[in-house]
Coordinates of C-alpha atoms in Angstrom, one line a residue:
M1 CA 92.3 -6.2 -42.2
T2 CA 93.4 -9.7 -43.4
M3 CA 96.3 -11.1 -41.3
P4 CA 99.0 -12.8 -43.0
T5 CA 100.2 -16.3 -41.8
A6 CA 103.5 -16.8 -40.0
L7 CA 104.8 -18.9 -43.2
E8 CA 103.8 -16.1 -45.4
V9 CA 105.9 -13.4 -43.1
V10 CA 108.9 -15.3 -43.3
A11 CA 108.7 -16.5 -47.2
C12 CA 111.1 -14.2 -48.5
H13 CA 113.8 -14.8 -45.5
D14 CA 116.7 -17.4 -45.7
L15 CA 117.6 -18.2 -42.0
T16 CA 119.7 -21.2 -43.0
G17 CA 122.8 -20.8 -40.5
K18 CA 120.5 -19.5 -38.0
E19 CA 119.8 -20.7 -34.5
A20 CA 116.4 -20.2 -32.8
I21 CA 114.9 -21.3 -29.4
V22 CA 111.2 -20.9 -28.8
T23 CA 109.9 -21.6 -25.6
G24 CA 106.5 -23.4 -25.4
G25 CA 107.3 -24.4 -29.0
A26 CA 105.6 -28.0 -28.7
A27 CA 101.9 -26.3 -29.4
G28 CA 99.9 -23.6 -30.0
L29 CA 101.7 -20.3 -31.2
G30 CA 105.1 -21.2 -30.4
F31 CA 104.5 -24.5 -32.9
E32 CA 103.6 -22.3 -35.6
T33 CA 106.2 -19.9 -34.8
A34 CA 108.6 -22.8 -34.8
R35 CA 107.3 -23.9 -38.1
A36 CA 107.9 -20.9 -39.8
L37 CA 111.3 -20.4 -38.6
A38 CA 112.2 -23.8 -39.6
A39 CA 110.7 -23.7 -42.8
A40 CA 112.9 -20.6 -43.8
G41 CA 116.1 -23.1 -42.5
A42 CA 116.9 -22.1 -39.2
R43 CA 117.7 -24.6 -36.8
V44 CA 115.2 -24.7 -34.1
V45 CA 115.1 -25.7 -30.3
L46 CA 111.6 -26.3 -28.9
A47 CA 112.0 -25.4 -25.1
S48 CA 108.8 -26.8 -23.3
R49 CA 107.9 -28.8 -20.1
D50 CA 106.0 -31.5 -21.8
R51 CA 108.3 -34.2 -23.2
V52 CA 105.8 -36.4 -24.9
A53 CA 104.4 -33.3 -26.8
G54 CA 107.8 -31.9 -27.4
K55 CA 108.8 -35.2 -29.0
A56 CA 105.6 -35.3 -31.1
A57 CA 106.0 -31.6 -32.2
V58 CA 109.7 -32.0 -33.6
A59 CA 108.5 -35.3 -35.5
A60 CA 105.5 -33.2 -37.0
L61 CA 107.6 -30.2 -37.6
R62 CA 110.4 -32.3 -39.5
A63 CA 107.8 -33.6 -41.6
A64 CA 106.2 -30.4 -42.4
T65 CA 109.6 -28.6 -43.2
S66 CA 111.8 -31.3 -44.4
N67 CA 114.2 -29.5 -41.8
D68 CA 116.0 -32.2 -39.6
R69 CA 117.5 -29.9 -37.5
I70 CA 114.5 -29.4 -35.1
V71 CA 115.3 -30.5 -31.5
F72 CA 113.5 -30.6 -28.4
R73 CA 114.9 -29.6 -24.9
P74 CA 112.9 -30.0 -21.9
L75 CA 112.5 -26.6 -19.8
D76 CA 110.5 -26.2 -16.7
L77 CA 109.8 -22.2 -16.6
A78 CA 108.5 -22.4 -12.8
S79 CA 111.8 -23.9 -11.8
M80 CA 115.0 -21.4 -11.7
E81 CA 117.0 -24.3 -11.5
S82 CA 116.0 -25.6 -14.7
V83 CA 116.1 -22.5 -16.3
T84 CA 119.4 -21.7 -15.1
T85 CA 120.9 -25.3 -15.9
W86 CA 119.2 -25.2 -19.4
A87 CA 120.7 -21.8 -20.5
D88 CA 124.4 -22.5 -18.8
K89 CA 124.4 -25.7 -20.8
H90 CA 123.3 -24.0 -24.0
A91 CA 125.5 -20.9 -23.6
A92 CA 128.6 -23.3 -22.7
T93 CA 128.3 -24.9 -26.4
G94 CA 129.7 -21.4 -27.8
K95 CA 127.2 -21.4 -30.4
P96 CA 125.4 -18.1 -31.3
L97 CA 121.9 -17.9 -31.0
H98 CA 120.2 -15.4 -33.5
I99 CA 116.6 -15.8 -32.5
L100 CA 115.1 -16.1 -28.9
V101 CA 111.2 -16.4 -28.9
L102 CA 109.9 -16.1 -25.3
N103 CA 106.2 -17.7 -26.0
A104 CA 105.3 -20.0 -23.3
G105 CA 102.9 -18.9 -21.0
I106 CA 99.7 -19.5 -18.5
M107 CA 96.8 -17.6 -18.2
A108 CA 94.1 -17.1 -15.4
I109 CA 94.7 -19.9 -12.9
P110 CA 94.1 -20.0 -9.6
L111 CA 96.7 -18.7 -6.8
R112 CA 99.6 -21.1 -6.9
R113 CA 103.1 -20.9 -6.0
T114 CA 106.4 -22.1 -7.5
V115 CA 109.2 -24.2 -6.0
D116 CA 110.8 -20.9 -5.3
G117 CA 107.9 -19.3 -3.9
F118 CA 106.6 -16.9 -6.7
E119 CA 103.5 -16.5 -8.2
S120 CA 103.2 -18.9 -10.7
H121 CA 102.0 -16.1 -13.6
L122 CA 104.7 -14.1 -12.9
A123 CA 107.1 -16.7 -12.7
V124 CA 106.2 -18.4 -15.7
N125 CA 105.3 -16.1 -17.8
Y126 CA 108.1 -13.4 -16.8
L127 CA 110.8 -14.2 -14.4
G128 CA 111.4 -17.6 -16.0
H129 CA 112.0 -15.8 -19.4
F130 CA 114.1 -13.0 -17.8
A131 CA 116.4 -15.5 -15.9
F132 CA 116.4 -17.8 -19.4
T133 CA 117.5 -14.7 -21.5
M134 CA 120.0 -13.2 -18.7
G135 CA 121.5 -17.1 -19.0
L136 CA 121.5 -17.3 -22.9
L137 CA 123.0 -13.6 -22.8
P138 CA 126.8 -14.9 -24.1
S139 CA 125.1 -16.9 -27.0
L140 CA 123.1 -13.8 -28.4
R141 CA 125.9 -11.4 -28.0
A142 CA 128.0 -14.1 -30.2
A143 CA 125.2 -14.0 -33.1
G144 CA 126.5 -10.3 -33.3
S145 CA 122.8 -9.3 -34.2
A146 CA 120.3 -11.1 -32.4
R147 CA 116.4 -10.6 -32.1
V148 CA 114.5 -11.5 -28.8
V149 CA 110.6 -11.7 -28.9
S150 CA 108.9 -11.5 -25.6
L151 CA 104.9 -12.2 -25.9
T152 CA 102.8 -10.0 -24.2
S153 CA 99.0 -9.4 -24.3
R154 CA 96.4 -6.8 -24.6
A155 CA 95.5 -8.1 -21.1
H156 CA 98.4 -5.9 -19.8
R157 CA 95.6 -3.3 -19.4
R158 CA 94.3 -5.6 -16.6
G159 CA 97.5 -4.9 -14.2
D160 CA 100.1 -2.9 -14.2
I161 CA 103.3 -3.8 -11.9
D162 CA 102.8 -3.9 -8.1
F163 CA 106.4 -3.1 -7.2
A164 CA 105.5 -3.6 -3.5
D165 CA 103.7 -7.0 -3.5
P166 CA 104.4 -8.6 -6.9
N167 CA 103.8 -12.3 -5.6
Y168 CA 100.5 -11.3 -4.1
L169 CA 101.8 -12.1 -0.5
H170 CA 99.5 -9.4 0.9
R171 CA 96.9 -8.3 -1.6
H172 CA 93.9 -9.9 -2.9
Y173 CA 94.5 -12.4 -5.6
D174 CA 92.7 -11.9 -8.9
P175 CA 93.8 -14.5 -11.7
W176 CA 93.2 -11.8 -14.3
Q177 CA 95.0 -9.1 -12.7
A178 CA 98.0 -11.7 -12.1
Y179 CA 98.1 -12.5 -15.8
G180 CA 97.8 -8.9 -16.7
Q181 CA 100.6 -8.1 -14.3
S182 CA 103.1 -10.4 -15.8
K183 CA 102.2 -9.7 -19.5
T184 CA 103.0 -6.0 -18.9
A185 CA 106.2 -7.5 -17.3
C186 CA 106.9 -9.3 -20.4
A187 CA 106.4 -5.9 -22.2
L188 CA 108.6 -4.2 -20.2
L189 CA 111.2 -6.9 -20.6
A190 CA 111.6 -5.9 -24.2
V191 CA 112.2 -2.4 -23.2
G192 CA 114.7 -3.0 -20.6
L193 CA 116.7 -5.5 -23.1
H194 CA 116.8 -2.7 -25.5
A195 CA 118.1 -0.4 -23.5
R196 CA 121.1 -2.3 -22.1
Y197 CA 121.8 -4.6 -25.2
G198 CA 120.5 -2.6 -28.2
A199 CA 124.2 -1.2 -28.7
E200 CA 125.3 -4.6 -28.9
G201 CA 123.0 -5.7 -31.7
I202 CA 120.3 -7.4 -29.6
T203 CA 117.0 -6.2 -30.8
A204 CA 114.2 -7.0 -28.3
N205 CA 110.4 -6.3 -29.1
A206 CA 107.2 -7.3 -27.5
V207 CA 104.7 -8.8 -29.5
M208 CA 100.7 -8.9 -29.0
P209 CA 99.9 -11.8 -31.0
G210 CA 96.0 -11.2 -31.2
G211 CA 92.9 -13.2 -30.0
I212 CA 93.8 -16.8 -30.7
V213 CA 91.8 -20.2 -29.2
T214 CA 95.0 -22.2 -28.0
G215 CA 95.8 -24.3 -25.3
L216 CA 96.1 -21.2 -23.2
Q217 CA 92.4 -21.4 -22.4
R218 CA 92.5 -25.0 -21.2
H219 CA 92.3 -23.8 -17.5
L220 CA 89.1 -22.0 -17.9
D221 CA 85.8 -23.3 -17.9
P222 CA 82.9 -22.0 -20.2
E223 CA 81.5 -19.8 -17.5
Q224 CA 84.8 -18.4 -16.9
L225 CA 85.4 -17.7 -20.8
A226 CA 81.9 -16.5 -20.9
A227 CA 82.4 -13.7 -18.0
S228 CA 85.7 -12.6 -19.6
G229 CA 84.0 -11.6 -22.9
W230 CA 84.6 -14.8 -25.0
P231 CA 81.0 -16.4 -25.3
A232 CA 81.9 -17.9 -28.6
L233 CA 84.3 -20.1 -27.1
R234 CA 81.8 -22.0 -25.5
R235 CA 82.3 -24.2 -28.5
R236 CA 85.5 -25.8 -28.1
G237 CA 87.4 -25.3 -31.2
A238 CA 85.4 -22.2 -32.7
I239 CA 86.9 -19.3 -34.0
P240 CA 85.2 -16.0 -32.8
P241 CA 84.7 -13.0 -35.2
G242 CA 87.7 -11.0 -35.3
W243 CA 89.9 -13.7 -33.7
R244 CA 92.7 -15.4 -35.6
T245 CA 93.9 -18.8 -36.4
P246 CA 97.5 -20.1 -34.5
E247 CA 99.0 -19.3 -38.1
Q248 CA 98.2 -15.8 -38.0
G249 CA 98.7 -15.2 -34.4
A250 CA 102.2 -16.3 -35.3
A251 CA 102.8 -13.6 -37.8
T252 CA 103.9 -10.9 -35.6
S253 CA 106.1 -13.0 -33.5
V254 CA 108.0 -14.3 -37.0
F255 CA 107.9 -10.3 -38.1
A256 CA 109.5 -9.4 -34.8
A257 CA 112.2 -12.1 -35.4
V258 CA 113.1 -11.4 -39.0
A259 CA 111.8 -7.7 -40.0
P260 CA 115.3 -5.7 -40.8
E261 CA 113.9 -2.6 -40.3
L262 CA 112.8 -2.9 -36.7
I263 CA 114.5 -1.4 -33.9
G264 CA 114.1 -2.5 -30.2
G265 CA 112.0 -1.5 -27.5
N266 CA 108.7 -1.6 -29.0
Y267 CA 105.5 -3.0 -28.7
L268 CA 104.0 -4.9 -32.1
E269 CA 100.8 -5.8 -33.2
D270 CA 99.6 -6.9 -36.5
C271 CA 103.0 -6.9 -37.7
A272 CA 103.4 -3.2 -37.1
V273 CA 104.6 -1.1 -34.3
A274 CA 101.4 -0.3 -32.2
T275 CA 100.3 3.0 -30.9
P276 CA 100.1 4.3 -27.2
W277 CA 96.2 4.6 -25.9
T278 CA 96.1 7.8 -23.7
E279 CA 92.4 8.0 -23.7
D280 CA 89.9 6.8 -21.2
G281 CA 88.8 3.2 -21.4
N282 CA 90.5 0.1 -22.7
P283 CA 92.7 0.1 -25.7
P284 CA 91.4 -1.0 -29.2
P285 CA 93.3 -3.3 -31.2
G286 CA 96.6 -2.1 -32.4
H287 CA 97.2 0.3 -29.2
Y288 CA 98.7 -0.2 -25.5
L289 CA 98.6 1.2 -22.5
P290 CA 101.8 3.8 -22.1
Y291 CA 102.9 1.9 -19.0
A292 CA 103.8 -1.3 -20.9
V293 CA 106.7 0.4 -22.4
D294 CA 107.7 3.0 -19.8
P295 CA 111.3 3.1 -19.7
D296 CA 111.6 4.1 -15.6
R297 CA 109.2 1.1 -14.8
A298 CA 111.2 -1.3 -16.8
D299 CA 114.3 -0.1 -15.0
R300 CA 112.4 -0.6 -11.6
L301 CA 111.3 -3.8 -13.0
W302 CA 114.8 -5.1 -13.9
S303 CA 116.2 -4.2 -10.5
L304 CA 113.2 -5.9 -8.7
S305 CA 113.8 -9.3 -11.1
E306 CA 117.4 -9.2 -10.0
R307 CA 116.6 -9.1 -6.4
L308 CA 113.8 -11.7 -6.4
L309 CA 116.1 -14.2 -8.5
A310 CA 119.1 -13.6 -6.3
G311 CA 117.2 -15.8 -3.7
A312 CA 116.1 -18.5 -6.4
G313 CA 118.5 -20.8 -7.8
R314 CA 121.4 -18.5 -8.8
K315 CA 121.3 -15.0 -9.9
P316 CA 121.2 -14.5 -13.7

């Protein structure tokens, strides 16, 4: 199967007059997602931590798309103060938000805690995005019909949600398990959003983009990469067999943002709804473990998230 690129997915869509926000939009998948949305005419806000990279990305995207409605706004997902302040300012404009792509993330880093005391994978990949989405809820509602795209990963198989100790305060820390837990949470976020706000016109889906060589692997040395089953990545810049370019990896995110036939609460892969895997062993491409879309887990995670965030910054 040859995967389309994000630009090919969006080619028949006109997003003129639409507002989009892409977290982590300054590089990698986020950059390609933003490029496709901007090429279709949307106004695109890049929400990223790196100001230099963000401004450079804006210049590059404007040149590539001839769309000058691309801007950068600094956002630190590891700081709930940054997240809530950013979302409040945007919501206060009264502008509708038609597309929200929760793309930013970190992967398999050593144990670190954010200023709010959260384990970093959980904070950056999930909790920050949860709080961001809740803060932007007035803008999503104002759109009448909005799309939320939550980036998950096949690595969700490495970690279900540990509701007793999500921040690794007592259990042994494993970076891949922590990453997997956060990506399970990202999938469940789409389920929870759909259950609560689907009737209000907010369509939320989780996206597994596939294996892509991006800056996400920057924290891993060659030995770690090989131990994780990625020996071909010993040569930086190489694309292993079966992997995708960032342009192809962003295709399913764009599909989730524009495909009219989609309903919410799904796990998407290869520009289609994936299939639950109920057999032994790890799920192959196009499949997911059922706990990643389990409504009961989504409800428990929603409640847990509210409790955690109640003591950090402001409750969304």
